[in-house]
XYZ file of C-alpha atoms in Angstrom:
339
model
C -26.178 -6.124 14.004
C -28.941 -5.172 11.629
C -26.894 -5.419 8.428
C -25.134 -8.716 9.112
C -24.820 -11.085 6.134
C -22.472 -13.847 5.063
C -20.706 -11.509 2.609
C -17.160 -10.344 3.268
C -17.120 -6.932 4.994
C -14.103 -4.788 4.141
C -12.970 -1.323 5.241
C -10.554 0.594 3.005
C -9.064 3.886 4.144
C -7.945 6.332 1.505
C -10.601 4.749 -0.707
C -11.420 7.837 -2.776
C -8.463 7.510 -5.169
C -5.328 5.613 -6.121
C -4.498 2.275 -4.535
C -7.433 2.503 -2.138
C -9.863 3.046 -4.999
C -8.457 0.114 -6.986
C -8.485 -2.095 -3.880
C -12.122 -1.345 -3.148
C -12.998 -2.264 -6.722
C -11.020 -5.525 -6.477
C -12.915 -6.606 -3.360
C -16.193 -5.528 -4.976
C -15.564 -7.893 -7.890
C -15.972 -10.787 -5.456
C -19.165 -9.400 -3.966
C -17.799 -7.745 -0.819
C -19.576 -5.110 1.249
C -17.157 -2.229 1.606
C -16.815 0.724 3.933
C -15.095 3.493 1.991
C -13.178 5.930 4.224
C -11.514 9.133 2.991
C -11.861 12.892 3.285
C -12.878 13.776 -0.272
C -16.605 13.340 -0.758
C -16.431 13.624 -4.562
C -13.957 10.768 -4.749
C -15.888 8.716 -2.213
C -19.039 8.993 -4.269
C -17.129 7.951 -7.384
C -15.666 4.986 -5.517
C -19.104 3.961 -4.240
C -20.490 3.954 -7.769
C -17.548 1.894 -9.035
C -17.981 -0.667 -6.250
C -21.648 -1.110 -7.060
C -20.959 -1.438 -10.796
C -18.354 -4.105 -9.995
C -20.867 -6.194 -8.047
C -20.304 -5.138 -4.451
C -22.079 -2.915 -1.958
C -20.584 0.201 -0.421
C -21.108 2.872 2.151
C -19.094 6.083 1.883
C -17.983 7.493 5.237
C -16.129 10.844 5.077
C -13.284 10.374 7.576
C -9.990 12.007 8.466
C -7.942 9.066 9.753
C -5.802 11.451 11.815
C -8.810 11.714 14.178
C -9.121 8.492 16.234
C -12.691 9.297 17.275
C -13.663 9.704 13.623
C -12.079 6.346 12.770
C -14.003 4.664 15.578
C -17.255 6.304 14.487
C -16.635 5.198 10.889
C -16.147 1.597 12.000
C -19.440 1.719 13.891
C -21.186 3.109 10.821
C -19.843 0.302 8.626
C -20.824 -2.387 11.113
C -24.305 -0.942 11.533
C -24.721 -1.141 7.764
C -23.026 -4.448 6.943
C -22.119 -6.375 10.088
C -18.789 -7.422 11.580
C -15.677 -6.220 9.764
C -13.629 -9.071 8.261
C -10.854 -7.100 6.531
C -9.425 -3.668 7.310
C -7.029 -2.100 4.787
C -4.981 0.879 6.040
C -4.013 2.900 2.988
C -4.739 6.619 3.578
C -1.700 8.858 3.242
C -0.445 12.371 2.683
C 3.079 13.527 1.909
C 5.235 16.549 1.170
C 7.896 16.707 -1.531
C 10.533 18.940 -0.017
C 14.131 19.022 1.181
C 14.166 18.372 4.928
C 15.777 21.785 5.501
C 12.657 23.461 4.089
C 10.084 21.365 5.939
C 8.028 22.919 8.722
C 7.040 21.356 12.011
C 3.413 21.458 10.850
C 4.351 19.550 7.688
C 5.991 16.797 9.692
C 3.190 16.669 12.224
C 0.433 16.361 9.623
C 2.174 13.689 7.546
C 2.880 11.690 10.695
C -0.678 12.034 11.974
C -2.193 10.749 8.734
C 0.369 8.392 7.239
C 1.556 6.776 10.476
C -0.948 7.427 13.252
C -3.845 6.918 10.846
C -2.621 3.333 10.448
C -2.289 2.962 14.212
C -5.826 4.206 14.816
C -7.199 1.977 12.060
C -5.353 -1.057 13.388
C -6.439 -0.461 16.985
C -10.041 0.067 15.917
C -10.028 -3.118 13.851
C -8.345 -5.165 16.594
C -10.957 -4.104 19.138
C -13.521 -5.808 16.923
C -11.498 -8.744 15.635
C -9.784 -9.904 18.832
C -12.994 -11.003 20.613
C -13.932 -13.061 17.523
C -10.342 -14.319 17.130
C -10.507 -13.758 13.389
C -10.049 -11.083 10.758
C -7.303 -9.555 8.641
C -5.616 -6.150 8.789
C -3.484 -5.047 5.846
C -0.990 -2.194 6.019
C -0.283 -0.732 2.593
C 3.430 -0.164 2.861
C 6.236 0.753 0.521
C 9.814 -0.050 -0.347
C 10.364 3.245 1.488
C 9.477 1.463 4.737
C 13.011 0.071 4.488
C 14.891 2.523 2.269
C 14.626 6.281 2.750
C 15.030 8.527 -0.290
C 15.647 12.274 -0.606
C 12.804 14.831 -0.716
C 10.359 12.585 1.167
C 11.688 12.537 4.723
C 8.259 12.815 6.374
C 6.711 10.066 4.255
C 9.706 7.743 4.578
C 9.726 8.282 8.336
C 6.030 7.406 8.545
C 6.427 4.251 6.460
C 9.400 3.140 8.578
C 7.251 3.717 11.663
C 4.419 1.596 10.264
C 6.863 -1.234 9.671
C 8.129 -1.162 13.255
C 4.648 -0.813 14.716
C 3.304 -3.694 12.644
C 6.127 -6.046 13.603
C 5.624 -5.181 17.277
C 1.876 -5.778 17.224
C 2.269 -8.998 15.247
C 4.542 -10.444 17.955
C 1.899 -9.598 20.556
C -0.800 -11.357 18.536
C 1.455 -14.412 18.293
C 2.155 -14.282 22.035
C -1.584 -14.206 22.747
C -2.221 -17.052 20.279
C -4.596 -14.730 18.447
C -5.633 -15.700 14.924
C -6.101 -12.155 13.638
C -3.810 -11.789 10.596
C -1.657 -8.662 10.381
C -0.069 -8.199 6.954
C 2.080 -5.539 5.305
C 2.293 -5.191 1.535
C 5.351 -3.243 0.370
C 4.636 -1.318 -2.825
C 6.771 0.066 -5.643
C 6.147 3.407 -7.369
C 2.472 3.621 -8.334
C 0.601 5.652 -10.946
C -1.841 7.354 -8.576
C -3.282 10.888 -8.376
C -1.149 11.742 -5.332
C 1.451 13.281 -7.634
C -1.152 15.799 -8.806
C -2.144 16.987 -5.346
C 0.678 16.299 -2.887
C 2.186 19.440 -1.384
C 5.507 20.207 -3.040
C 8.377 22.659 -2.811
C 10.147 21.207 -5.830
C 10.760 23.356 -8.917
C 9.288 20.711 -11.235
C 6.205 18.487 -10.987
C 6.683 15.396 -8.823
C 6.571 11.931 -10.308
C 6.917 8.343 -9.031
C 10.410 6.920 -9.366
C 10.375 4.546 -12.370
C 9.512 1.768 -12.914
C 5.885 2.742 -12.327
C 3.016 0.304 -11.765
C -0.729 0.701 -12.106
C -2.750 0.686 -8.858
C -4.522 -2.498 -9.925
C -1.216 -4.336 -9.400
C -1.260 -3.180 -5.781
C -4.920 -4.161 -5.416
C -4.260 -7.710 -6.628
C -1.407 -8.024 -4.150
C -3.566 -6.834 -1.244
C -6.400 -9.237 -2.042
C -3.933 -12.104 -2.424
C -2.262 -11.269 0.900
C -5.687 -11.393 2.579
C -6.565 -14.737 1.017
C -3.203 -16.334 1.756
C -2.406 -14.986 5.221
C 0.862 -13.367 4.174
C 2.752 -11.532 6.917
C 4.622 -9.478 4.338
C 4.511 -9.301 0.566
C 6.916 -7.382 -1.678
C 5.461 -6.052 -4.926
C 7.633 -5.356 -7.969
C 11.252 -6.084 -8.759
C 12.170 -2.507 -7.825
C 10.833 -3.079 -4.308
C 12.871 -6.257 -3.954
C 15.999 -4.481 -5.188
C 15.489 -1.537 -2.826
C 14.905 -3.670 0.260
C 17.674 -6.185 -0.393
C 20.045 -3.492 -1.597
C 19.524 -1.548 1.593
C 20.433 -4.625 3.608
C 23.567 -5.344 1.614
C 24.961 -1.989 0.419
C 23.181 0.820 2.313
C 26.027 3.350 1.988
C 26.333 2.801 -1.747
C 22.587 3.402 -2.038
C 23.026 6.638 -0.089
C 25.520 7.832 -2.683
C 23.384 6.618 -5.589
C 20.258 8.400 -4.313
C 22.191 11.554 -3.497
C 23.254 11.729 -7.156
C 20.028 10.660 -8.883
C 17.217 10.833 -6.349
C 16.278 14.464 -7.045
C 15.840 14.293 -10.810
C 14.165 10.875 -10.758
C 11.312 12.290 -8.658
C 10.564 15.208 -10.986
C 9.233 15.564 -14.514
C 10.491 18.205 -16.933
C 7.408 20.379 -16.356
C 7.600 23.320 -13.914
C 5.250 23.324 -10.945
C 2.123 25.431 -11.359
C 2.350 28.234 -8.769
C -1.415 27.877 -8.189
C -1.229 24.125 -7.623
C -3.608 22.888 -4.893
C -2.529 20.313 -2.331
C -4.382 17.955 0.008
C -2.207 18.084 3.122
C -4.885 19.624 5.308
C -8.011 19.554 3.151
C -8.998 17.282 0.251
C -8.776 18.644 -3.270
C -12.245 18.836 -4.810
C -13.180 16.513 -7.649
C -13.084 12.808 -8.406
C -9.605 11.764 -9.549
C -10.186 8.017 -9.829
C -7.539 5.360 -9.312
C -4.994 6.367 -11.955
C -2.581 9.275 -12.016
C -1.206 11.015 -15.115
C 1.390 8.347 -15.995
C -0.710 5.723 -17.786
C 1.591 5.723 -20.799
C 4.564 4.770 -18.613
C 2.896 2.464 -16.070
C 3.009 -1.323 -16.064
C -0.210 -3.260 -15.567
C 1.506 -6.355 -14.209
C 4.488 -7.396 -12.119
C 6.164 -10.658 -13.062
C 7.902 -10.663 -9.673
C 4.497 -10.485 -7.966
C 3.140 -13.261 -10.162
C 6.101 -15.399 -9.190
C 5.524 -14.649 -5.486
C 1.834 -15.511 -5.779
C 2.659 -18.836 -7.446
C 5.900 -19.655 -5.668
C 4.669 -23.008 -4.350
C 3.750 -24.170 -7.824
C 7.045 -22.829 -9.160
C 8.942 -24.604 -6.387
C 7.130 -27.841 -7.250
C 7.974 -27.441 -10.936
C 11.582 -26.691 -10.058
C 11.706 -29.796 -7.889
C 10.240 -31.916 -10.668
C 12.746 -30.458 -13.125
C 15.621 -31.352 -10.801
C 14.224 -34.857 -10.338
C 13.830 -35.372 -14.091
C 17.299 -34.004 -14.748
C 18.700 -36.287 -12.073
C 16.929 -39.314 -13.534
C 18.188 -38.518 -17.038
C 21.715 -37.988 -15.761
C 21.499 -41.235 -13.795
C 20.489 -43.178 -16.891
C 23.360 -41.663 -18.874
C 25.847 -42.549 -16.150
C 24.448 -46.078 -15.905
C 24.588 -46.486 -19.670
C 28.163 -45.240 -19.760
C 29.180 -47.673 -16.993
C 27.610 -50.605 -18.788
C 29.560 -49.774 -21.915
């Protein structure tokens, strides 16, 4: 193709804001050529400028990932510009904060089409290009909610659970076919992204991420590391680990815990603006950037993630510590015996 170079070619969906925006910037810092896919043209333009300032190249492709033909056309546009796609990051999402009893069929359909089927269409489109080359990486931006459902987000939790099942199924097929395309899922904690400013809500108070909250750059570092290290699944943040393991060990107790505290923990003290815009069907105009309104409460690092990224070195150090301790203990025992 006309634009082919030796540089890494990356596609990021939902690239106009939040985790997608931070991820595009992270790949740009290593000189990648990036296809930016999202609906909001203002945010896409902002993302393109950030990528270029960070040292990468970018093409902005307005795309609704709920439309498989649009996803295919976007992939063709990126390849015409930059060459074969090496990495595809599925990140685009929409949600609705609402009790299930107040949800509409259209709400459920739209969240499913974007947040689940958008990942399916992105994955299928990427695999069509990567399978013949027997190389490439697809990353699903997941969530602790892929394992543990919480109140007021039934559509989103259902979509994330579906992504998890779909990804596991496709991965087994790739293994069966001895295909070297890497399929990864990165499970995220609560993130400080603009989604809480524009997600459709029926709650009386403004939505918020369930603390602890992390900056989107934490997610971006995890995604890049998963690509570089061929991780099948990576958990980000101690809260994610606790949610996933807790759901395996004490699911009914978590039901009770979330029933008591899950409503208040997802809302601030501020009442919802009755004129609030939402992005369920159309993007909200403007460039919101990567960060949401919770900078003062968000963490810019995860020690759990750092430990996961360096677990081999930590295991080696632990082994050395055990060996040293054993040698010291052995000398003491030997000295005691000789006395």
